């Protein structure tokens, strides 16, 4: 009987942890990193103490939630580095990362945060982007005064897009990415922009 109770307790603990993570992923993606632990607990239908039992600090929960999206960012940059044309690779990375970040409001802030749990993956992604930037500059396509801070600034601005639906956010992000890419190019080429999206009214 004791073994059955112990097994049920472990199962309940696993279920609680999975539910907390699922709720946190949705909350941080939709509302950013400022959602409090108490609200995460309420939505997951557990007590705050249960959340802290699995994640001793909010930083630990953030690290778990964003581990996969951060790894995805590195994967996107690796794909850009595989492109034979460095400028094309750079453009693909800007477009894809902005789309990923458009659907996850917390990701940009998690990326620029100093969370020790995410430091290794963040530093890896940054080094990959810097390599891509160097290649695009050597090819003469990326403006020579471009710096990593410009890339981060573009991601932060993209995170601020407010639209009436996820689809509209992605559409707006694609247009913004096109504008940024034209401004990053050493010799800008005027090209048609993607269609404008319907944005949420400013309050």
CSV table of C-alpha atoms in Angstrom, one decimal:
chain,number,residue,atom,x,y,z
A,1,UNK,CA,0.0,0.0,0.0
A,2,UNK,CA,2.8,2.4,0.9
A,3,UNK,CA,4.5,1.7,-2.5
A,4,UNK,CA,1.2,2.5,-4.3
A,5,UNK,CA,0.9,5.8,-2.4
A,6,UNK,CA,4.5,6.7,-3.1
A,7,UNK,CA,4.0,5.9,-6.8
A,8,UNK,CA,0.9,8.0,-7.0
A,9,UNK,CA,2.7,10.9,-5.3
A,10,UNK,CA,5.5,10.8,-7.8
A,11,UNK,CA,2.9,10.6,-10.6
A,12,UNK,CA,1.1,13.7,-9.2
A,13,UNK,CA,4.4,15.5,-8.9
A,14,UNK,CA,5.2,14.8,-12.5
A,15,UNK,CA,1.8,15.9,-13.6
A,16,UNK,CA,2.0,19.1,-11.6
A,17,UNK,CA,5.4,19.9,-13.0
A,18,UNK,CA,4.3,19.3,-16.6
A,19,UNK,CA,1.2,21.5,-16.0
A,20,UNK,CA,3.2,24.3,-14.5
A,21,UNK,CA,5.6,24.3,-17.5
A,22,UNK,CA,2.8,24.2,-20.0
A,23,UNK,CA,1.0,27.2,-18.4
A,24,UNK,CA,4.3,29.1,-18.0
A,25,UNK,CA,5.2,28.6,-21.7
A,26,UNK,CA,1.8,30.0,-22.8
A,27,UNK,CA,1.9,32.9,-20.2
A,28,UNK,CA,5.4,34.1,-20.9
A,29,UNK,CA,5.0,33.8,-24.7
A,30,UNK,CA,1.7,35.8,-24.7
A,31,UNK,CA,2.5,38.3,-21.9
A,32,UNK,CA,6.2,38.5,-21.4
A,33,UNK,CA,8.4,37.6,-18.5
A,34,UNK,CA,6.6,39.7,-15.9
A,35,UNK,CA,3.8,37.2,-15.2
A,36,UNK,CA,4.2,36.5,-11.4
A,37,UNK,CA,4.7,33.0,-10.0
A,38,UNK,CA,1.4,33.3,-8.1
A,39,UNK,CA,-0.5,33.8,-11.4
A,40,UNK,CA,1.3,30.8,-13.0
A,41,UNK,CA,0.3,28.7,-10.0
A,42,UNK,CA,-3.4,29.9,-10.2
A,43,UNK,CA,-3.6,29.0,-13.9
A,44,UNK,CA,-1.9,25.7,-13.3
A,45,UNK,CA,-4.4,25.0,-10.4
A,46,UNK,CA,-1.6,24.4,-7.9
A,47,UNK,CA,-0.4,26.5,-4.9
A,48,UNK,CA,2.7,28.8,-5.2
A,49,UNK,CA,4.5,26.4,-2.8
A,50,UNK,CA,4.1,23.6,-5.4
A,51,UNK,CA,5.6,25.8,-8.1
A,52,UNK,CA,8.6,26.6,-5.9
A,53,UNK,CA,9.0,23.0,-4.9
A,54,UNK,CA,9.7,22.2,-8.6
A,55,UNK,CA,11.4,25.5,-9.4
A,56,UNK,CA,13.1,27.1,-6.4
A,57,UNK,CA,13.3,30.5,-8.1
A,58,UNK,CA,11.5,32.2,-11.0
A,59,UNK,CA,14.8,32.2,-12.9
A,60,UNK,CA,14.8,28.4,-12.8
A,61,UNK,CA,11.3,28.2,-14.3
A,62,UNK,CA,12.3,30.7,-17.0
A,63,UNK,CA,15.4,28.7,-17.9
A,64,UNK,CA,13.3,25.5,-18.3
A,65,UNK,CA,10.7,27.3,-20.4
A,66,UNK,CA,13.1,29.0,-22.7
A,67,UNK,CA,15.7,26.2,-23.1
A,68,UNK,CA,14.1,24.8,-26.2
A,69,UNK,CA,13.3,28.2,-27.9
A,70,UNK,CA,16.9,29.3,-27.2
A,71,UNK,CA,18.3,26.1,-28.8
A,72,UNK,CA,16.0,26.7,-31.8
A,73,UNK,CA,17.5,30.2,-32.3
A,74,UNK,CA,21.0,28.6,-32.5
A,75,UNK,CA,19.6,26.1,-35.0
A,76,UNK,CA,18.2,28.9,-37.2
A,77,UNK,CA,21.6,30.6,-37.3
A,78,UNK,CA,23.3,27.3,-38.1
A,79,UNK,CA,21.0,27.0,-41.1
A,80,UNK,CA,21.9,30.5,-42.2
A,81,UNK,CA,25.6,29.6,-42.0
A,82,UNK,CA,25.0,26.7,-44.4
A,83,UNK,CA,23.9,29.0,-47.1
A,84,UNK,CA,26.4,29.4,-49.9
A,85,UNK,CA,25.6,33.1,-50.1
A,86,UNK,CA,26.4,34.8,-46.8
A,87,UNK,CA,24.0,37.7,-47.4
A,88,UNK,CA,21.2,35.3,-48.2
A,89,UNK,CA,22.0,33.4,-45.0
A,90,UNK,CA,22.0,36.6,-43.0
A,91,UNK,CA,18.6,37.6,-44.4
A,92,UNK,CA,17.1,34.1,-43.7
A,93,UNK,CA,18.3,34.3,-40.1
A,94,UNK,CA,16.8,37.8,-39.5
A,95,UNK,CA,13.5,36.7,-41.1
A,96,UNK,CA,13.2,33.4,-39.2
A,97,UNK,CA,14.3,34.7,-35.8
A,98,UNK,CA,11.9,37.7,-36.0
A,99,UNK,CA,9.1,35.3,-36.8
A,100,UNK,CA,10.0,33.0,-33.9
A,101,UNK,CA,10.2,36.1,-31.6
A,102,UNK,CA,6.9,37.5,-32.9
A,103,UNK,CA,5.1,34.4,-31.5
A,104,UNK,CA,6.9,34.5,-28.2
A,105,UNK,CA,7.0,37.9,-26.4
A,106,UNK,CA,9.3,36.6,-23.6
A,107,UNK,CA,12.0,35.2,-25.9
A,108,UNK,CA,13.7,38.4,-26.7
A,109,UNK,CA,13.9,39.5,-23.1
A,110,UNK,CA,15.1,36.0,-22.1
A,111,UNK,CA,17.8,36.2,-24.8
A,112,UNK,CA,19.2,39.5,-23.5
A,113,UNK,CA,18.8,38.6,-19.9
A,114,UNK,CA,21.7,37.5,-17.7
A,115,UNK,CA,20.0,34.2,-16.5
A,116,UNK,CA,23.0,31.9,-15.8
A,117,UNK,CA,20.9,28.9,-16.8
A,118,UNK,CA,20.7,30.2,-20.4
A,119,UNK,CA,24.1,31.7,-20.7
A,120,UNK,CA,25.8,28.9,-22.6
A,121,UNK,CA,23.1,28.6,-25.3
A,122,UNK,CA,22.8,32.4,-25.6
A,123,UNK,CA,26.6,32.8,-25.9
A,124,UNK,CA,26.6,30.1,-28.5
A,125,UNK,CA,23.9,31.7,-30.6
A,126,UNK,CA,25.7,35.1,-30.4
A,127,UNK,CA,29.0,33.6,-31.6
A,128,UNK,CA,27.2,32.0,-34.5
A,129,UNK,CA,25.5,35.3,-35.4
A,130,UNK,CA,28.9,37.1,-35.2
A,131,UNK,CA,30.4,34.6,-37.6
A,132,UNK,CA,27.5,35.1,-40.1
A,133,UNK,CA,27.8,38.9,-39.7
A,134,UNK,CA,31.6,38.7,-40.5
A,135,UNK,CA,30.9,36.6,-43.6
A,136,UNK,CA,28.2,38.9,-44.9
A,137,UNK,CA,30.5,41.9,-44.4
A,138,UNK,CA,33.4,40.2,-46.2
A,139,UNK,CA,31.0,39.5,-49.1
A,140,UNK,CA,30.4,43.3,-49.2
A,141,UNK,CA,26.7,43.0,-48.7
A,142,UNK,CA,26.3,43.9,-45.0
A,143,UNK,CA,27.1,47.5,-44.1
A,144,UNK,CA,30.5,47.7,-42.5
A,145,UNK,CA,29.3,49.7,-39.4
A,146,UNK,CA,26.8,47.0,-38.5
A,147,UNK,CA,27.3,45.8,-34.9
A,148,UNK,CA,25.7,43.1,-32.8
A,149,UNK,CA,23.8,45.7,-30.8
A,150,UNK,CA,21.9,46.6,-34.1
A,151,UNK,CA,20.8,43.0,-34.4
A,152,UNK,CA,19.6,42.9,-30.7
A,153,UNK,CA,17.9,46.2,-31.1
A,154,UNK,CA,15.9,44.9,-34.1
A,155,UNK,CA,14.9,41.8,-32.1
A,156,UNK,CA,13.7,44.0,-29.2
A,157,UNK,CA,11.7,46.3,-31.5
A,158,UNK,CA,10.2,43.2,-33.2
A,159,UNK,CA,9.1,41.9,-29.8
A,160,UNK,CA,7.1,45.0,-29.3
A,161,UNK,CA,4.7,44.3,-32.2
A,162,UNK,CA,1.1,44.2,-31.0
A,163,UNK,CA,-1.5,42.7,-33.4
A,164,UNK,CA,-4.9,41.3,-33.2
A,165,UNK,CA,-3.9,37.7,-33.8
A,166,UNK,CA,-0.7,35.5,-33.9
A,167,UNK,CA,-1.0,35.5,-37.7
A,168,UNK,CA,-1.1,39.3,-37.9
A,169,UNK,CA,1.9,39.5,-35.6
A,170,UNK,CA,3.9,37.2,-37.9
A,171,UNK,CA,2.8,39.2,-40.9
A,172,UNK,CA,3.8,42.5,-39.3
A,173,UNK,CA,7.1,40.9,-38.2
A,174,UNK,CA,7.8,39.8,-41.8
A,175,UNK,CA,7.3,43.4,-43.1
A,176,UNK,CA,9.5,44.8,-40.3
A,177,UNK,CA,12.2,42.2,-41.1
A,178,UNK,CA,12.2,43.4,-44.7
A,179,UNK,CA,12.6,47.0,-43.6
A,180,UNK,CA,15.5,46.1,-41.3
A,181,UNK,CA,17.2,44.0,-43.9
A,182,UNK,CA,17.1,46.9,-46.4
A,183,UNK,CA,18.6,49.2,-43.8
A,184,UNK,CA,21.3,46.7,-42.9
A,185,UNK,CA,22.5,46.3,-46.5
A,186,UNK,CA,25.6,48.0,-47.6
A,187,UNK,CA,24.0,49.2,-50.8
A,188,UNK,CA,20.2,49.1,-50.2
A,189,UNK,CA,18.1,47.8,-53.0
A,190,UNK,CA,14.5,49.0,-53.0
A,191,UNK,CA,12.4,45.9,-53.1
A,192,UNK,CA,8.6,45.4,-52.5
A,193,UNK,CA,7.7,44.9,-48.9
A,194,UNK,CA,5.5,42.1,-47.6
A,195,UNK,CA,1.9,43.1,-47.1
A,196,UNK,CA,1.1,45.3,-44.0
A,197,UNK,CA,-0.7,43.6,-41.1
A,198,UNK,CA,-3.6,44.9,-39.1
A,199,UNK,CA,-2.1,45.9,-35.8
A,200,UNK,CA,-3.7,46.2,-32.4
A,201,UNK,CA,-4.8,49.7,-31.5
A,202,UNK,CA,-2.4,51.7,-29.3
A,203,UNK,CA,-3.9,52.3,-25.8
